[in-house]
Amino acid sequence: EVEKTERQVKSILNKLTRERFDTLYGQLLGCCEDCEAKPEIVQVIAREVFAKATLQHTFVEMYAEVCSRLNADLSGKHTEVNFKRVLLDQCQESFTRHLEAPRIDNALDYEEQYEALVKYKTKMLGNVRLIGHLLRQRMLSPKIIFVCTDELLSIGSPEALETLCAFLETLGSAFDSAQWPGRARLEEVFARVELLALDGRQAPRIRCLLKDLLDKRRRKWAEAAPSAPAAKEEEKSWRQQPQQVQPTNSRGGNDAEAPRLTRRSVPLPVTSTPSSGCRSYAGVAKGQGGLDGGGSAFLAKA
């Protein structure tokens, strides 16, 4: 029964879209109500929604809404397993795990190690974006904002700072207002971001990410639209590139001498959309420690 319902849950989540949200959400909720093994099914749903949200960043806001509605609808059903507790335990565990350097098998070839690092970074950024959207949905206490920012700033590695940018960008439009009681402390966080953006010891890519974050804040978190002439010029340059540029390798030879790209030799995914020409690519998370070394800090402060 549990395995059958688990397959049904996965099928529903695979088909979930904004257009079909209400219909499919009703089916998802029905899985909990129809199955006798409710605790196991609640855990399955929390696990599957978490996995989808951390890998599919484009739909993370929609999955956070699923979490919020499930939490509200299941809280009055007297289920043995608390959906919110299961979900937040996964967020806590993932946040703590991704503060540590990934363990990549050195026996793998270069491309396989590369893929492993991309997957690692995708999950790390996906987790903090999900946490951000759960905060926006009021599933978590705003206190958790500063648990996360303090931890990432204390580590201060390039990967931790990139994660910080993704986290603050997700939260910005919802919490960065004069009416929010935590605004003063948030100002302190952004003051530290400004200092890091000016710090010449930081990697250029990270400084660019930090500056882009500050630019978005100055624009009240509105995306900057590229000007029409600039967009046309970029398109013209792109269309002309194949006729003007002949691929060469590092020794100056032609493309026949250069190593071929395999199916897996693809650019690292862009993890944000900067406004000043910098692109952030996936790397390796290097950090240490965790939120509290054990337990669930999210739950304690939720």
Coordinates of N, CA, C and O in Angstrom, one line a residue, residues 126-255:
G126 N 19.6 25.1 -3.9 CA 18.2 24.8 -3.9 C 17.7 24.8 -2.5 O 16.5 25.2 -2.2
N127 N 18.4 24.3 -1.6 CA 18.0 24.2 -0.2 C 17.8 25.5 0.4 O 16.8 25.8 1.1
V128 N 18.7 26.5 0.2 CA 18.6 27.8 0.8 C 17.5 28.6 0.2 O 16.8 29.4 0.8
R129 N 17.2 28.3 -1.1 CA 16.1 29.0 -1.8 C 14.8 28.5 -1.2 O 13.8 29.2 -1.0
L130 N 14.7 27.2 -1.0 CA 13.5 26.6 -0.4 C 13.3 27.2 1.0 O 12.2 27.5 1.4
I131 N 14.3 27.2 1.8 CA 14.2 27.8 3.1 C 13.7 29.3 3.0 O 12.8 29.7 3.8
G132 N 14.2 30.0 2.1 CA 13.8 31.4 1.9 C 12.3 31.5 1.5 O 11.6 32.3 2.1
H133 N 11.9 30.6 0.7 CA 10.4 30.6 0.3 C 9.6 30.1 1.4 O 8.4 30.5 1.5
L134 N 10.0 29.2 2.2 CA 9.3 28.7 3.4 C 9.1 29.9 4.4 O 8.1 30.0 5.1
L135 N 10.2 30.7 4.5 CA 10.1 31.9 5.3 C 9.1 32.9 4.8 O 8.3 33.5 5.5
R136 N 9.0 33.0 3.5 CA 8.1 33.9 2.8 C 6.6 33.4 3.1 O 5.7 34.2 3.1
Q137 N 6.5 32.1 3.1 CA 5.2 31.5 3.4 C 4.8 31.5 4.9 O 3.8 31.0 5.2
R138 N 5.7 32.0 5.7 CA 5.5 32.1 7.2 C 5.5 30.7 7.8 O 4.8 30.5 8.8
M139 N 6.1 29.7 7.2 CA 6.2 28.4 7.8 C 7.3 28.4 8.8 O 7.4 27.5 9.7
L140 N 8.3 29.3 8.7 CA 9.4 29.4 9.6 C 9.4 30.8 10.3 O 8.9 31.8 9.7
S141 N 10.0 30.8 11.5 CA 10.2 32.1 12.2 C 11.3 32.9 11.5 O 12.3 32.4 11.0
P142 N 11.1 34.2 11.3 CA 12.1 35.1 10.7 C 13.4 35.0 11.5 O 14.5 35.4 10.9
K143 N 13.4 34.5 12.7 CA 14.7 34.4 13.4 C 15.7 33.5 12.7 O 16.9 33.7 12.8
I144 N 15.2 32.6 11.9 CA 16.0 31.7 11.2 C 16.8 32.4 10.1 O 17.9 31.9 9.7
I145 N 16.4 33.5 9.6 CA 17.1 34.3 8.7 C 18.5 34.6 9.2 O 19.5 34.4 8.5
F146 N 18.6 35.0 10.4 CA 19.9 35.4 11.0 C 20.7 34.2 11.5 O 21.9 34.3 11.6
V147 N 20.0 33.1 11.8 CA 20.8 31.8 12.0 C 21.6 31.5 10.8 O 22.8 31.1 10.9
C148 N 20.9 31.5 9.6 CA 21.6 31.2 8.4 C 22.6 32.2 8.0 O 23.8 31.8 7.6
T149 N 22.3 33.5 8.0 CA 23.2 34.5 7.5 C 24.5 34.6 8.4 O 25.6 34.7 7.9
D150 N 24.3 34.4 9.7 CA 25.4 34.5 10.6 C 26.4 33.3 10.4 O 27.6 33.5 10.4
E151 N 25.8 32.1 10.1 CA 26.6 31.0 9.8 C 27.4 31.1 8.5 O 28.6 30.8 8.5
L152 N 26.7 31.6 7.5 CA 27.4 31.7 6.2 C 28.5 32.8 6.2 O 29.5 32.6 5.7
L153 N 28.2 33.9 6.9 CA 29.2 35.0 7.0 C 30.4 34.5 7.9 O 31.5 34.9 7.6
S154 N 30.1 33.7 8.9 CA 31.2 33.3 9.8 C 32.2 32.4 9.0 O 33.4 32.4 9.2
I155 N 31.6 31.6 8.1 CA 32.4 30.7 7.3 C 33.2 31.5 6.2 O 34.4 31.4 6.1
G156 N 32.5 32.3 5.5 CA 33.1 33.3 4.6 C 33.8 32.8 3.4 O 34.6 33.5 2.7
S157 N 33.7 31.5 3.1 CA 34.3 31.0 1.9 C 33.5 31.5 0.7 O 32.4 31.9 0.8
P158 N 34.1 31.4 -0.5 CA 33.4 31.9 -1.7 C 32.1 31.2 -1.9 O 31.1 31.8 -2.3
E159 N 32.1 29.9 -1.6 CA 30.8 29.1 -1.8 C 29.8 29.5 -0.8 O 28.6 29.6 -1.1
A160 N 30.2 29.8 0.5 CA 29.3 30.2 1.5 C 28.7 31.6 1.1 O 27.5 31.9 1.3
L161 N 29.5 32.5 0.6 CA 29.0 33.8 0.2 C 28.1 33.8 -1.0 O 27.2 34.6 -1.1
E162 N 28.4 32.9 -1.9 CA 27.4 32.7 -3.0 C 26.1 32.2 -2.5 O 25.0 32.6 -3.0
T163 N 26.1 31.3 -1.6 CA 24.9 30.8 -1.0 C 24.2 31.9 -0.3 O 22.9 32.0 -0.3
L164 N 24.9 32.7 0.4 CA 24.3 33.9 1.1 C 23.6 34.8 0.1 O 22.5 35.3 0.4
C165 N 24.2 35.0 -1.0 CA 23.6 35.9 -2.0 C 22.3 35.3 -2.5 O 21.2 36.0 -2.6
A166 N 22.3 34.0 -2.7 CA 21.0 33.3 -3.2 C 19.9 33.4 -2.1 O 18.8 33.6 -2.4
F167 N 20.3 33.3 -0.9 CA 19.4 33.3 0.2 C 18.8 34.7 0.4 O 17.6 34.8 0.5
L168 N 19.6 35.7 0.4 CA 19.1 37.1 0.6 C 18.3 37.6 -0.6 O 17.3 38.3 -0.4
E169 N 18.7 37.1 -1.8 CA 17.9 37.5 -2.9 C 16.5 36.9 -2.9 O 15.5 37.6 -3.3
T170 N 16.4 35.7 -2.4 CA 15.1 35.0 -2.2 C 14.2 35.8 -1.2 O 13.0 35.9 -1.4
L171 N 14.8 36.3 -0.2 CA 14.1 36.9 0.9 C 13.8 38.4 0.7 O 12.8 38.9 1.2
G172 N 14.6 39.0 -0.1 CA 14.7 40.5 -0.1 C 13.3 41.2 -0.2 O 13.0 42.0 0.6
S173 N 12.6 40.9 -1.3 CA 11.3 41.6 -1.5 C 10.3 41.4 -0.4 O 9.4 42.2 -0.2
A174 N 10.4 40.4 0.4 CA 9.4 40.1 1.4 C 9.8 40.7 2.8 O 8.9 41.1 3.6
F175 N 11.1 40.8 3.1 CA 11.5 41.2 4.4 C 12.2 42.5 4.5 O 12.3 43.1 5.6
D176 N 12.7 43.0 3.4 CA 13.5 44.2 3.4 C 12.6 45.4 3.3 O 12.6 46.1 2.3
S177 N 11.9 45.7 4.4 CA 11.1 46.8 4.4 C 11.2 47.5 5.8 O 11.5 46.9 6.8
A178 N 10.9 48.8 5.8 CA 11.0 49.5 7.1 C 10.0 49.0 8.1 O 10.2 49.2 9.3
Q179 N 8.9 48.4 7.7 CA 7.9 47.9 8.7 C 8.3 46.6 9.4 O 7.7 46.3 10.4
W180 N 9.3 45.9 8.8 CA 9.6 44.6 9.4 C 10.4 44.8 10.7 O 11.4 45.6 10.7
P181 N 10.1 44.2 11.8 CA 10.8 44.5 13.1 C 12.2 44.1 13.1 O 13.0 44.6 13.8
G182 N 12.6 43.2 12.2 CA 14.0 42.8 12.1 C 14.9 43.6 11.1 O 16.0 43.2 10.8
R183 N 14.3 44.7 10.7 CA 15.0 45.5 9.6 C 16.4 45.9 10.1 O 17.4 45.9 9.3
A184 N 16.5 46.3 11.4 CA 17.8 46.9 11.9 C 18.9 45.8 11.8 O 20.0 46.1 11.3
R185 N 18.6 44.6 12.1 CA 19.6 43.5 12.1 C 19.9 43.2 10.6 O 21.0 42.8 10.3
L186 N 18.9 43.2 9.8 CA 19.1 43.0 8.4 C 20.0 44.0 7.8 O 20.8 43.7 6.9
E187 N 19.9 45.2 8.2 CA 20.8 46.3 7.7 C 22.2 46.0 8.1 O 23.2 46.2 7.3
E188 N 22.4 45.4 9.3 CA 23.8 44.9 9.7 C 24.3 43.9 8.7 O 25.5 43.9 8.4
V189 N 23.5 43.0 8.3 CA 23.9 41.9 7.4 C 24.4 42.5 6.1 O 25.4 42.2 5.5
F190 N 23.6 43.5 5.6 CA 23.9 44.1 4.3 C 25.1 45.0 4.4 O 25.9 45.2 3.4
A191 N 25.3 45.5 5.6 CA 26.5 46.3 5.8 C 27.8 45.5 5.7 O 28.8 45.9 5.1
R192 N 27.7 44.3 6.2 CA 28.8 43.3 6.1 C 29.0 42.9 4.6 O 30.1 42.7 4.1
V193 N 27.9 42.7 3.9 CA 27.9 42.4 2.5 C 28.6 43.5 1.7 O 29.5 43.2 0.8
E194 N 28.4 44.7 2.0 CA 29.0 45.9 1.3 C 30.5 45.8 1.6 O 31.3 46.1 0.7
L195 N 30.9 45.6 2.8 CA 32.4 45.5 3.1 C 33.0 44.4 2.3 O 34.1 44.5 1.8
L196 N 32.4 43.2 2.2 CA 32.9 42.1 1.5 C 33.0 42.4 0.0 O 33.9 42.0 -0.7
A197 N 32.0 43.1 -0.5 CA 32.0 43.5 -1.9 C 33.2 44.4 -2.3 O 33.6 44.4 -3.4
L198 N 33.7 45.2 -1.3 CA 34.8 46.1 -1.5 C 36.1 45.4 -1.2 O 37.2 46.0 -1.4
D199 N 36.1 44.3 -0.6 CA 37.3 43.6 -0.2 C 38.1 42.9 -1.3 O 37.6 42.0 -2.0
G200 N 39.2 43.5 -1.7 CA 40.0 43.0 -2.8 C 40.5 41.6 -2.6 O 41.0 41.0 -3.6
R201 N 40.4 41.1 -1.4 CA 40.9 39.7 -1.2 C 39.9 38.7 -1.6 O 40.2 37.5 -1.8
Q202 N 38.7 39.1 -1.8 CA 37.6 38.2 -2.3 C 37.8 37.9 -3.8 O 38.3 38.8 -4.5
A203 N 37.4 36.7 -4.2 CA 37.5 36.4 -5.7 C 36.6 37.4 -6.5 O 35.5 37.8 -6.0
P204 N 37.1 37.7 -7.7 CA 36.3 38.7 -8.5 C 34.9 38.3 -8.7 O 33.9 39.1 -8.7
R205 N 34.6 37.0 -9.0 CA 33.3 36.5 -9.2 C 32.4 36.7 -8.0 O 31.2 37.1 -8.1
I206 N 32.9 36.5 -6.8 CA 32.2 36.6 -5.6 C 31.9 38.1 -5.3 O 30.7 38.5 -5.0
R207 N 32.8 39.0 -5.6 CA 32.6 40.4 -5.4 C 31.5 40.9 -6.4 O 30.7 41.7 -6.0
C208 N 31.5 40.3 -7.6 CA 30.5 40.7 -8.6 C 29.1 40.2 -8.1 O 28.2 41.0 -8.2
L209 N 29.0 39.0 -7.6 CA 27.8 38.5 -7.0 C 27.3 39.4 -5.9 O 26.1 39.7 -5.8
L210 N 28.2 39.8 -5.0 CA 27.8 40.6 -3.9 C 27.3 42.0 -4.3 O 26.3 42.6 -3.8
K211 N 28.0 42.6 -5.3 CA 27.6 43.9 -5.9 C 26.3 43.8 -6.6 O 25.4 44.7 -6.5
D212 N 26.0 42.7 -7.3 CA 24.7 42.5 -7.9 C 23.6 42.4 -6.9 O 22.5 43.0 -7.1
L213 N 23.9 41.7 -5.8 CA 22.9 41.7 -4.7 C 22.5 43.1 -4.2 O 21.4 43.4 -4.0
L214 N 23.6 43.8 -4.0 CA 23.4 45.2 -3.5 C 22.7 46.1 -4.5 O 21.8 46.9 -4.1
D215 N 23.0 45.9 -5.8 CA 22.3 46.6 -6.8 C 20.8 46.3 -6.8 O 19.9 47.2 -7.0
K216 N 20.5 45.0 -6.7 CA 19.0 44.6 -6.7 C 18.3 45.2 -5.5 O 17.2 45.6 -5.6
R217 N 19.0 45.3 -4.4 CA 18.4 45.9 -3.2 C 18.2 47.4 -3.4 O 17.1 47.9 -3.0
R218 N 19.1 48.1 -4.1 CA 18.9 49.5 -4.4 C 17.7 49.7 -5.3 O 17.1 50.8 -5.3
R219 N 17.5 48.7 -6.2 CA 16.3 48.8 -7.1 C 15.0 48.3 -6.4 O 14.0 48.1 -7.1
K220 N 15.1 48.1 -5.1 CA 13.9 47.6 -4.4 C 13.5 46.2 -4.9 O 12.4 45.8 -4.9
W221 N 14.6 45.4 -5.2 CA 14.4 44.0 -5.6 C 13.7 43.8 -7.0 O 13.2 42.7 -7.2
A222 N 13.7 44.9 -7.8 CA 13.1 44.7 -9.1 C 14.2 44.4 -10.1 O 15.3 44.9 -10.0
E223 N 13.9 43.4 -11.0 CA 14.9 43.0 -12.0 C 15.2 44.2 -13.0 O 14.2 44.9 -13.4
A224 N 16.4 44.3 -13.4 CA 16.8 45.3 -14.4 C 16.5 44.8 -15.8 O 17.1 43.7 -16.1
A225 N 15.7 45.5 -16.5 CA 15.5 45.0 -17.9 C 16.5 45.6 -18.8 O 16.8 46.8 -18.8
P226 N 17.2 44.7 -19.7 CA 18.2 45.2 -20.6 C 17.6 46.2 -21.6 O 16.4 46.0 -22.0
S227 N 18.3 47.2 -22.0 CA 17.8 48.1 -23.0 C 17.7 47.4 -24.3 O 18.4 46.5 -24.7
A228 N 16.8 47.9 -25.2 CA 16.5 47.3 -26.5 C 17.8 47.4 -27.4 O 18.1 46.4 -28.0
P229 N 18.5 48.5 -27.5 CA 19.7 48.6 -28.3 C 20.7 47.5 -27.9 O 21.4 46.9 -28.7
A230 N 20.9 47.4 -26.5 CA 21.9 46.5 -26.0 C 21.5 45.0 -26.4 O 22.4 44.2 -26.7
A231 N 20.2 44.7 -26.3 CA 19.8 43.4 -26.6 C 20.0 43.1 -28.1 O 20.4 42.0 -28.4
K232 N 19.7 44.1 -28.9 CA 19.8 43.8 -30.4 C 21.3 43.7 -30.7 O 21.7 42.9 -31.6
E233 N 22.2 44.5 -30.1 CA 23.6 44.4 -30.4 C 24.1 43.0 -29.9 O 25.0 42.4 -30.6
E234 N 23.6 42.5 -28.8 CA 24.1 41.2 -28.3 C 23.6 40.1 -29.3 O 24.4 39.2 -29.6
E235 N 22.4 40.2 -29.7 CA 21.9 39.2 -30.7 C 22.7 39.2 -32.0 O 23.0 38.2 -32.6
K236 N 23.0 40.5 -32.5 CA 23.7 40.6 -33.7 C 25.1 40.0 -33.6 O 25.6 39.3 -34.4
S237 N 25.8 40.3 -32.4 CA 27.1 39.7 -32.2 C 27.1 38.2 -32.1 O 27.9 37.5 -32.6
W238 N 26.0 37.7 -31.5 CA 25.9 36.2 -31.4 C 25.7 35.6 -32.7 O 26.3 34.5 -33.0
R239 N 24.9 36.2 -33.6 CA 24.6 35.6 -34.9 C 25.8 35.7 -35.8 O 26.0 34.8 -36.7
Q240 N 26.7 36.7 -35.6 CA 27.9 36.8 -36.5 C 29.0 36.0 -36.0 O 29.9 35.7 -36.8
Q241 N 29.0 35.5 -34.8 CA 30.1 34.8 -34.2 C 30.6 33.6 -34.9 O 31.8 33.4 -35.2
P242 N 29.7 32.7 -35.4 CA 30.2 31.5 -36.1 C 30.9 31.8 -37.4 O 31.8 31.1 -37.8
Q243 N 30.6 33.0 -38.1 CA 31.3 33.3 -39.3 C 32.6 34.0 -39.0 O 33.5 34.0 -39.8
Q244 N 32.7 34.7 -37.9 CA 33.9 35.5 -37.6 C 34.9 34.8 -36.8 O 36.1 35.1 -36.8
V245 N 34.5 33.8 -36.0 CA 35.5 33.2 -35.1 C 35.7 31.7 -35.4 O 34.7 31.0 -35.5
Q246 N 36.9 31.3 -35.6 CA 37.3 30.0 -35.9 C 37.8 29.3 -34.6 O 38.7 29.9 -34.0
P247 N 37.2 28.2 -34.1 CA 37.7 27.6 -32.9 C 39.2 27.2 -33.0 O 39.6 26.7 -34.0
T248 N 39.9 27.5 -32.0 CA 41.3 27.1 -31.9 C 41.6 26.6 -30.5 O 40.9 26.8 -29.6
N249 N 42.7 25.8 -30.4 CA 43.0 25.3 -29.1 C 44.1 26.1 -28.5 O 44.5 27.2 -29.1
S250 N 44.5 25.8 -27.4 CA 45.5 26.7 -26.6 C 46.8 26.8 -27.3 O 47.6 27.7 -27.0
R251 N 47.1 25.9 -28.2 CA 48.4 26.0 -28.9 C 48.3 26.8 -30.2 O 49.3 26.8 -31.0
G252 N 47.1 27.3 -30.5 CA 47.0 28.0 -31.7 C 46.6 27.2 -32.9 O 46.5 27.7 -34.0
G253 N 46.4 25.9 -32.8 CA 46.0 25.1 -33.9 C 44.5 25.2 -34.2 O 43.8 25.9 -33.6
N254 N 44.1 24.4 -35.2 CA 42.7 24.5 -35.5 C 41.9 23.6 -34.7 O 42.4 22.8 -33.8
D255 N 40.6 23.6 -34.9 CA 39.7 22.8 -34.0 C 39.9 21.3 -34.1 O 39.5 20.6 -33.2

